[in-house]
């Protein structure tokens, strides 16, 4: 499976580091929504879904976590621990997030507003979806 990681340009100087993200530049879609997870409990695993349309970029802007990506055929575990690195996750990818460090902040840039109807939360339904759209 091809894992699409994007390394963002760091605008650093003697004051520190700054990352700027703009739609259709660093981020390959229209950014309609931003959300982030923090204070994630030890041992918590979340996600467990794919999407019909939504594209996302995941950035662990502080601390570390792991992302399991599953395209229905292959699985890949992607560690995220750099604020200047984004993981592109396409709609048709089952994802789970886990191994959050206590200080982890996982920020997500999303191509659509929140829409529960876009979620595929059942793993068998996901396999059916990817096979139908292959
Ligand atoms: P949930 O889908 O359980 O998160 P995850 O997939 O990471 O396990 O979302 C938790 C709650 O937050 C749920 O009540 C829906 C709400 N939520 C929003 O209101 N807007 C959003 O953009 C997201 C991602 C979640």
CSV table of N, CA and C and ligand atoms in Angstrom, one decimal:
chain,number,residue,atom,x,y,z
A,1,UNK,N,0.8,-1.2,0.0
A,1,UNK,CA,0.0,0.0,0.0
A,1,UNK,C,0.9,1.3,0.0
A,2,UNK,N,0.5,2.2,-0.8
A,2,UNK,CA,1.3,3.5,-0.8
A,2,UNK,C,0.8,4.4,0.3
A,3,UNK,N,1.7,4.7,1.2
A,3,UNK,CA,1.3,5.6,2.3
A,3,UNK,C,1.8,7.0,1.9
A,4,UNK,N,0.8,8.0,1.9
A,4,UNK,CA,1.1,9.3,1.4
A,4,UNK,C,1.3,10.2,2.5
A,5,UNK,N,2.6,10.4,2.8
A,5,UNK,CA,3.0,11.4,3.9
A,5,UNK,C,3.5,12.6,3.2
A,6,UNK,N,3.1,13.8,3.7
A,6,UNK,CA,3.5,15.1,3.2
A,6,UNK,C,4.4,15.8,4.2
A,7,UNK,N,5.6,16.2,3.8
A,7,UNK,CA,6.5,16.9,4.7
A,7,UNK,C,6.3,18.4,4.4
A,8,UNK,N,5.8,19.1,5.4
A,8,UNK,CA,5.5,20.6,5.2
A,8,UNK,C,6.8,21.4,5.3
A,9,UNK,N,6.7,22.5,4.6
A,9,UNK,CA,7.8,23.5,4.7
A,9,UNK,C,7.8,24.1,6.1
A,10,UNK,N,9.0,24.2,6.8
A,10,UNK,CA,9.1,24.8,8.1
A,10,UNK,C,9.7,26.2,7.9
A,11,UNK,N,8.9,27.2,8.4
A,11,UNK,CA,9.4,28.5,8.3
A,11,UNK,C,10.0,28.8,9.7
A,12,UNK,N,11.2,28.3,9.8
A,12,UNK,CA,11.9,28.5,11.1
A,12,UNK,C,12.9,29.6,11.1
A,13,UNK,N,13.1,30.2,12.3
A,13,UNK,CA,14.1,31.2,12.4
A,13,UNK,C,14.5,31.2,13.9
A,14,UNK,N,15.3,32.1,14.3
A,14,UNK,CA,15.8,32.0,15.7
A,14,UNK,C,14.7,32.2,16.8
A,15,UNK,N,13.5,32.5,16.3
A,15,UNK,CA,12.4,32.6,17.3
A,15,UNK,C,11.7,31.2,17.5
A,16,UNK,N,11.9,30.3,16.5
A,16,UNK,CA,11.2,29.0,16.6
A,16,UNK,C,10.7,28.6,15.2
A,17,UNK,N,9.7,27.7,15.2
A,17,UNK,CA,9.2,27.1,14.0
A,17,UNK,C,7.8,27.5,13.7
A,18,UNK,N,7.5,27.6,12.4
A,18,UNK,CA,6.1,27.9,12.0
A,18,UNK,C,5.8,27.1,10.8
A,19,UNK,N,4.6,26.5,10.8
A,19,UNK,CA,4.1,25.8,9.6
A,19,UNK,C,2.8,26.4,9.2
A,20,UNK,N,2.7,26.7,7.9
A,20,UNK,CA,1.5,27.2,7.3
A,20,UNK,C,0.9,26.2,6.3
A,21,UNK,N,-0.4,26.0,6.4
A,21,UNK,CA,-1.1,25.1,5.5
A,21,UNK,C,-2.2,25.8,4.7
A,22,UNK,N,-2.2,25.7,3.4
A,22,UNK,CA,-3.2,26.3,2.6
A,22,UNK,C,-3.9,25.3,1.7
A,23,UNK,N,-5.2,25.5,1.5
A,23,UNK,CA,-5.9,24.5,0.7
A,23,UNK,C,-5.3,24.6,-0.7
A,24,UNK,N,-5.2,23.4,-1.4
A,24,UNK,CA,-4.7,23.3,-2.7
A,24,UNK,C,-3.2,23.6,-2.9
A,25,UNK,N,-2.6,23.9,-1.8
A,25,UNK,CA,-1.1,24.0,-1.8
A,25,UNK,C,-0.5,22.9,-1.0
A,26,UNK,N,-0.3,23.1,0.3
A,26,UNK,CA,0.3,22.0,1.1
A,26,UNK,C,-0.8,20.9,1.2
A,27,UNK,N,-2.1,21.3,1.2
A,27,UNK,CA,-3.2,20.3,1.4
A,27,UNK,C,-3.9,20.2,0.1
A,28,UNK,N,-4.1,19.0,-0.4
A,28,UNK,CA,-4.6,18.8,-1.8
A,28,UNK,C,-6.1,18.9,-1.9
A,29,UNK,N,-6.8,19.6,-1.0
A,29,UNK,CA,-8.2,19.7,-1.1
A,29,UNK,C,-8.6,21.0,-0.4
A,30,UNK,N,-9.9,21.3,-0.6
A,30,UNK,CA,-10.6,22.4,0.0
A,30,UNK,C,-10.7,22.1,1.5
A,31,UNK,N,-10.2,22.9,2.4
A,31,UNK,CA,-10.3,22.6,3.8
A,31,UNK,C,-11.6,23.1,4.4
A,32,UNK,N,-12.6,22.2,4.7
A,32,UNK,CA,-13.9,22.7,5.2
A,32,UNK,C,-14.0,22.5,6.7
A,33,UNK,N,-13.1,21.7,7.3
A,33,UNK,CA,-13.3,21.4,8.7
A,33,UNK,C,-11.9,21.1,9.3
A,34,UNK,N,-11.7,21.5,10.5
A,34,UNK,CA,-10.5,21.1,11.3
A,34,UNK,C,-11.0,20.6,12.6
A,35,UNK,N,-10.5,19.5,13.1
A,35,UNK,CA,-10.8,19.0,14.4
A,35,UNK,C,-9.5,18.4,15.0
A,36,UNK,N,-9.5,18.3,16.3
A,36,UNK,CA,-8.3,17.7,16.9
A,36,UNK,C,-8.7,16.9,18.2
A,37,UNK,N,-7.9,15.9,18.5
A,37,UNK,CA,-8.0,15.1,19.6
A,37,UNK,C,-6.9,15.3,20.6
A,38,UNK,N,-7.2,15.4,21.9
A,38,UNK,CA,-6.1,15.6,22.9
A,38,UNK,C,-6.6,14.9,24.2
A,39,UNK,N,-5.7,14.8,25.1
A,39,UNK,CA,-6.1,14.1,26.4
A,39,UNK,C,-6.7,12.7,26.1
A,40,UNK,N,-6.2,12.0,25.1
A,40,UNK,CA,-6.7,10.7,24.8
A,40,UNK,C,-6.2,9.7,25.9
A,41,UNK,N,-7.0,9.0,26.4
A,41,UNK,CA,-6.7,8.1,27.5
A,41,UNK,C,-5.7,7.0,27.1
A,42,UNK,N,-5.0,6.5,28.0
A,42,UNK,CA,-4.0,5.4,27.8
A,42,UNK,C,-4.8,4.2,27.3
A,43,UNK,N,-4.2,3.6,26.2
A,43,UNK,CA,-4.8,2.3,25.7
A,43,UNK,C,-6.1,2.6,24.8
A,44,UNK,N,-6.5,3.8,24.6
A,44,UNK,CA,-7.7,4.1,23.8
A,44,UNK,C,-7.3,3.9,22.3
A,45,UNK,N,-8.3,3.3,21.6
A,45,UNK,CA,-8.2,3.1,20.2
A,45,UNK,C,-9.4,3.7,19.6
A,46,UNK,N,-9.3,4.6,18.7
A,46,UNK,CA,-10.5,5.2,18.1
A,46,UNK,C,-10.5,5.2,16.6
A,47,UNK,N,-11.5,5.7,16.0
A,47,UNK,CA,-11.6,5.7,14.5
A,47,UNK,C,-12.6,4.6,14.2
A,48,UNK,N,-12.0,3.5,13.7
A,48,UNK,CA,-12.8,2.3,13.3
A,48,UNK,C,-13.9,2.6,12.3
A,49,UNK,N,-13.5,3.3,11.2
A,49,UNK,CA,-14.4,3.7,10.2
A,49,UNK,C,-13.7,4.0,8.9
A,50,UNK,N,-14.4,4.1,7.8
A,50,UNK,CA,-13.9,4.7,6.5
A,50,UNK,C,-15.0,5.7,6.1
A,51,UNK,N,-14.8,6.3,5.0
A,51,UNK,CA,-15.8,7.3,4.5
A,51,UNK,C,-16.1,7.1,3.1
A,52,UNK,N,-17.3,7.6,2.7
A,52,UNK,CA,-17.7,7.5,1.3
A,52,UNK,C,-17.0,8.5,0.4
A,53,UNK,N,-16.8,9.8,1.0
A,53,UNK,CA,-16.3,10.9,0.2
A,53,UNK,C,-15.1,11.6,0.8
A,54,UNK,N,-15.1,11.6,2.1
A,54,UNK,CA,-14.2,12.5,2.9
A,54,UNK,C,-12.7,12.2,2.7
A,55,UNK,N,-11.9,13.3,2.4
A,55,UNK,CA,-10.5,13.2,2.4
A,55,UNK,C,-9.9,13.9,3.6
A,56,UNK,N,-8.8,13.4,4.1
A,56,UNK,CA,-8.3,14.0,5.4
A,56,UNK,C,-6.8,14.1,5.3
A,57,UNK,N,-6.2,15.0,6.1
A,57,UNK,CA,-4.8,15.0,6.4
A,57,UNK,C,-4.7,15.0,7.9
A,58,UNK,N,-4.0,14.0,8.5
A,58,UNK,CA,-3.8,13.9,9.9
A,58,UNK,C,-2.4,14.4,10.3
A,59,UNK,N,-2.3,15.2,11.3
A,59,UNK,CA,-1.0,15.8,11.7
A,59,UNK,C,-1.0,15.7,13.2
A,60,UNK,N,0.0,15.0,13.7
A,60,UNK,CA,0.2,14.9,15.2
A,60,UNK,C,1.1,16.1,15.5
A,61,UNK,N,0.4,17.2,15.9
A,61,UNK,CA,1.1,18.4,16.1
A,61,UNK,C,1.9,18.5,17.4
A,62,UNK,N,1.6,17.5,18.3
A,62,UNK,CA,2.4,17.4,19.6
A,62,UNK,C,2.3,16.0,20.0
A,63,UNK,N,3.4,15.4,20.5
A,63,UNK,CA,3.4,14.1,21.0
A,63,UNK,C,3.4,13.1,19.9
A,64,UNK,N,2.9,11.9,20.1
A,64,UNK,CA,2.9,10.9,19.1
A,64,UNK,C,1.7,10.0,19.2
A,65,UNK,N,1.4,9.3,18.1
A,65,UNK,CA,0.4,8.3,18.0
A,65,UNK,C,0.6,7.4,16.8
A,66,UNK,N,-0.2,6.4,16.6
A,66,UNK,CA,0.0,5.5,15.5
A,66,UNK,C,-1.4,5.4,14.7
A,67,UNK,N,-1.3,5.3,13.4
A,67,UNK,CA,-2.5,5.2,12.6
A,67,UNK,C,-2.4,3.9,11.9
A,68,UNK,N,-3.5,3.1,12.0
A,68,UNK,CA,-3.6,1.9,11.2
A,68,UNK,C,-4.4,2.2,10.0
A,69,UNK,N,-3.9,2.0,8.8
A,69,UNK,CA,-4.6,2.2,7.5
A,69,UNK,C,-4.9,0.8,6.9
A,70,UNK,N,-6.1,0.6,6.4
A,70,UNK,CA,-6.5,-0.7,5.9
A,70,UNK,C,-7.3,-0.4,4.6
A,71,UNK,N,-6.8,-0.9,3.5
A,71,UNK,CA,-7.5,-0.6,2.2
A,71,UNK,C,-8.4,-1.8,1.8
A,72,UNK,N,-8.6,-2.7,2.7
A,72,UNK,CA,-9.4,-3.9,2.5
A,72,UNK,C,-8.6,-5.1,2.0
A,73,UNK,N,-7.4,-4.8,1.6
A,73,UNK,CA,-6.5,-5.9,1.1
A,73,UNK,C,-5.2,-5.9,2.0
A,74,UNK,N,-4.7,-4.7,2.2
A,74,UNK,CA,-3.4,-4.5,2.9
A,74,UNK,C,-3.6,-3.6,4.1
A,75,UNK,N,-2.8,-3.8,5.1
A,75,UNK,CA,-2.8,-2.9,6.3
A,75,UNK,C,-1.4,-2.3,6.4
A,76,UNK,N,-1.4,-1.1,6.9
A,76,UNK,CA,-0.1,-0.4,7.2
A,76,UNK,C,-0.2,0.3,8.5
A,77,UNK,N,0.8,0.3,9.3
A,77,UNK,CA,0.8,1.1,10.5
A,77,UNK,C,1.8,2.3,10.3
A,78,UNK,N,1.2,3.5,10.5
A,78,UNK,CA,2.0,4.7,10.3
A,78,UNK,C,2.2,5.4,11.6
A,79,UNK,N,3.4,5.5,12.1
A,79,UNK,CA,3.6,6.3,13.3
A,79,UNK,C,3.6,7.8,12.9
A,80,UNK,N,3.0,8.6,13.7
A,80,UNK,CA,3.0,10.1,13.5
A,80,UNK,C,3.6,10.7,14.8
A,81,UNK,N,4.7,11.5,14.6
A,81,UNK,CA,5.3,12.1,15.7
A,81,UNK,C,6.0,13.4,15.4
A,82,UNK,N,5.7,14.0,14.2
A,82,UNK,CA,6.4,15.2,13.8
A,82,UNK,C,5.3,16.2,13.4
A,83,UNK,N,5.4,17.4,14.0
A,83,UNK,CA,4.4,18.5,13.7
A,83,UNK,C,4.5,19.0,12.2
A,84,UNK,N,5.6,18.6,11.6
A,84,UNK,CA,5.8,19.1,10.2
A,84,UNK,C,5.5,18.0,9.1
A,85,UNK,N,4.8,16.9,9.6
A,85,UNK,CA,4.5,15.8,8.7
A,85,UNK,C,3.0,15.5,8.7
A,86,UNK,N,2.4,15.4,7.5
A,86,UNK,CA,0.9,15.1,7.4
A,86,UNK,C,0.7,13.8,6.7
A,87,UNK,N,-0.3,13.0,7.2
A,87,UNK,CA,-0.6,11.8,6.5
A,87,UNK,C,-1.9,12.0,5.8
A,88,UNK,N,-1.9,11.8,4.5
A,88,UNK,CA,-3.1,11.9,3.6
A,88,UNK,C,-3.9,10.6,3.8
A,89,UNK,N,-5.2,10.7,4.1
A,89,UNK,CA,-6.0,9.5,4.2
A,89,UNK,C,-7.2,9.7,3.2
A,90,UNK,N,-7.3,8.8,2.2
A,90,UNK,CA,-8.4,8.9,1.3
A,90,UNK,C,-9.7,8.4,1.9
A,91,UNK,N,-10.8,8.6,1.3
A,91,UNK,CA,-12.1,8.2,1.8
A,91,UNK,C,-12.2,6.7,2.1
A,92,UNK,N,-11.7,6.0,1.1
A,92,UNK,CA,-11.9,4.5,1.1
A,92,UNK,C,-10.9,3.7,1.9
A,93,UNK,N,-10.4,4.3,3.0
A,93,UNK,CA,-9.4,3.7,3.8
A,93,UNK,C,-10.0,3.5,5.2
A,94,UNK,N,-10.0,2.3,5.7
A,94,UNK,CA,-10.4,2.0,7.1
A,94,UNK,C,-9.3,2.6,8.0
A,95,UNK,N,-9.6,3.3,9.0
A,95,UNK,CA,-8.5,3.9,9.9
A,95,UNK,C,-8.8,3.7,11.3
A,96,UNK,N,-7.8,3.4,12.1
A,96,UNK,CA,-7.8,3.3,13.5
A,96,UNK,C,-6.6,4.1,14.1
A,97,UNK,N,-6.9,4.8,15.2
A,97,UNK,CA,-5.8,5.6,15.8
A,97,UNK,C,-5.6,5.1,17.2
A,98,UNK,N,-4.3,4.9,17.6
A,98,UNK,CA,-4.0,4.3,18.9
A,98,UNK,C,-2.6,4.7,19.3
A,99,UNK,N,-2.2,4.2,20.5
A,99,UNK,CA,-0.9,4.4,21.0
A,99,UNK,C,-0.6,5.9,21.2
A,100,UNK,N,-1.6,6.7,21.6
A,100,UNK,CA,-1.4,8.1,21.9
A,100,UNK,C,-0.6,8.4,23.1
A,101,UNK,N,0.4,9.2,22.9
A,101,UNK,CA,1.2,9.6,24.1
A,101,UNK,C,0.3,10.5,24.9
A,102,UNK,N,0.6,10.6,26.2
A,102,UNK,CA,-0.3,11.5,27.0
A,102,UNK,C,-0.4,12.9,26.5
A,103,UNK,N,0.6,13.4,25.9
A,103,UNK,CA,0.7,14.8,25.4
A,103,UNK,C,0.3,14.9,24.0
A,104,UNK,N,-0.3,13.9,23.4
A,104,UNK,CA,-0.5,13.9,21.9
A,104,UNK,C,-1.7,14.8,21.6
A,105,UNK,N,-1.5,15.6,20.5
A,105,UNK,CA,-2.6,16.4,19.9
A,105,UNK,C,-2.6,16.0,18.4
A,106,UNK,N,-3.7,15.3,18.0
A,106,UNK,CA,-3.8,14.8,16.7
A,106,UNK,C,-4.8,15.7,16.0
A,107,UNK,N,-4.3,16.5,15.0
A,107,UNK,CA,-5.2,17.5,14.3
A,107,UNK,C,-5.5,16.9,12.9
A,108,UNK,N,-6.8,17.1,12.5
A,108,UNK,CA,-7.3,16.5,11.3
A,108,UNK,C,-7.8,17.7,10.4
A,109,UNK,N,-7.4,17.8,9.2
A,109,UNK,CA,-7.9,18.7,8.2
A,109,UNK,C,-8.8,17.9,7.3
A,110,UNK,N,-10.1,18.3,7.1
A,110,UNK,CA,-11.0,17.5,6.4
A,110,UNK,C,-11.6,18.3,5.2
A,111,UNK,N,-11.9,17.5,4.2
A,111,UNK,CA,-12.4,18.1,2.9
A,111,UNK,C,-13.9,18.4,2.9
A,112,UNK,N,-14.6,17.9,4.0
A,112,UNK,CA,-16.1,18.1,4.0
A,112,UNK,C,-16.5,18.5,5.5
A,113,UNK,N,-17.7,19.0,5.6
A,113,UNK,CA,-18.2,19.3,6.9
A,113,UNK,C,-18.6,17.9,7.5
A,114,UNK,N,-18.8,17.9,8.8
A,114,UNK,CA,-19.2,16.6,9.5
A,114,UNK,C,-20.5,16.1,9.0
A,115,UNK,N,-20.5,14.9,8.6
A,115,UNK,CA,-21.8,14.3,8.1
A,115,UNK,C,-21.8,12.8,8.4
A,116,UNK,N,-22.6,12.4,9.4
A,116,UNK,CA,-22.6,11.0,9.8
A,116,UNK,C,-23.0,10.1,8.7
A,117,UNK,N,-23.7,10.6,7.7
A,117,UNK,CA,-24.1,9.7,6.6
A,117,UNK,C,-22.9,9.3,5.7
A,118,UNK,N,-21.8,10.0,5.8
A,118,UNK,CA,-20.6,9.7,5.0
A,118,UNK,C,-19.8,8.6,5.6
A,119,UNK,N,-20.1,8.2,6.9
A,119,UNK,CA,-19.3,7.2,7.6
A,119,UNK,C,-19.7,5.8,7.2
A,120,UNK,N,-18.6,5.0,7.1
A,120,UNK,CA,-18.9,3.5,7.0
A,120,UNK,C,-18.3,2.9,8.3
A,121,UNK,N,-19.1,2.6,9.2
A,121,UNK,CA,-18.6,2.2,10.5
A,121,UNK,C,-18.6,0.7,10.8
A,122,UNK,N,-19.1,-0.1,9.8
A,122,UNK,CA,-19.2,-1.5,9.9
A,122,UNK,C,-18.1,-2.1,9.0
A,123,UNK,N,-17.2,-2.9,9.5
A,123,UNK,CA,-16.0,-3.4,8.7
A,123,UNK,C,-16.5,-4.3,7.5
A,124,UNK,N,-17.5,-5.1,7.7
A,124,UNK,CA,-18.0,-5.9,6.6
A,124,UNK,C,-18.6,-5.0,5.5
A,125,UNK,N,-19.3,-4.0,5.9
A,125,UNK,CA,-19.8,-3.0,4.9
A,125,UNK,C,-18.7,-2.3,4.2
A,126,UNK,N,-17.6,-2.0,4.9
A,126,UNK,CA,-16.4,-1.4,4.3
A,126,UNK,C,-15.8,-2.3,3.2
A,127,UNK,N,-15.7,-3.6,3.5
A,127,UNK,CA,-15.1,-4.5,2.5
A,127,UNK,C,-16.0,-4.6,1.3
A,128,UNK,N,-17.3,-4.6,1.5
A,128,UNK,CA,-18.3,-4.6,0.4
A,128,UNK,C,-18.1,-3.4,-0.4
A,129,UNK,N,-18.0,-2.2,0.3
A,129,UNK,CA,-17.9,-0.9,-0.4
A,129,UNK,C,-16.6,-0.9,-1.3
A,130,UNK,N,-15.5,-1.3,-0.7
A,130,UNK,CA,-14.2,-1.2,-1.5
A,130,UNK,C,-14.2,-2.2,-2.7
A,131,UNK,N,-14.8,-3.4,-2.5
A,131,UNK,CA,-14.9,-4.3,-3.6
A,131,UNK,C,-15.8,-3.8,-4.7
A,132,UNK,N,-16.9,-3.2,-4.3
A,132,UNK,CA,-17.8,-2.6,-5.3
A,132,UNK,C,-17.2,-1.5,-6.1
A,133,UNK,N,-16.3,-0.7,-5.4
A,133,UNK,CA,-15.8,0.5,-6.1
A,133,UNK,C,-14.3,0.3,-6.6
A,134,UNK,N,-13.9,-1.0,-6.6
A,134,UNK,CA,-12.5,-1.3,-7.0
A,134,UNK,C,-12.4,-1.1,-8.6
B,1,LIG,P1,-16.2,9.9,16.7
B,1,LIG,O1,-16.7,9.7,15.3
B,1,LIG,O2,-16.6,8.9,17.8
B,1,LIG,O3,-14.6,10.0,16.7
B,1,LIG,P2,-13.5,8.9,16.2
B,1,LIG,O4,-13.9,8.5,14.8
B,1,LIG,O5,-12.2,9.6,16.3
B,1,LIG,O6,-13.6,7.7,17.2
B,1,LIG,O7,-16.6,11.4,17.2
B,1,LIG,C1,-16.7,11.7,18.6
B,1,LIG,C2,-17.9,12.7,18.7
B,1,LIG,O8,-17.6,13.9,18.1
B,1,LIG,C3,-19.2,12.2,18.1
B,1,LIG,O9,-20.2,12.5,19.0
B,1,LIG,C4,-19.3,13.0,16.9
B,1,LIG,C5,-18.6,14.3,17.2
B,1,LIG,N1,-17.9,14.9,16.0
B,1,LIG,C6,-18.4,16.1,15.6
B,1,LIG,O10,-19.4,16.7,16.1
B,1,LIG,N2,-17.8,16.8,14.5
B,1,LIG,C7,-16.7,16.2,13.9
B,1,LIG,O11,-16.1,16.8,13.0
B,1,LIG,C8,-16.2,14.9,14.4
B,1,LIG,C9,-15.0,14.3,13.8
B,1,LIG,C10,-16.8,14.3,15.5
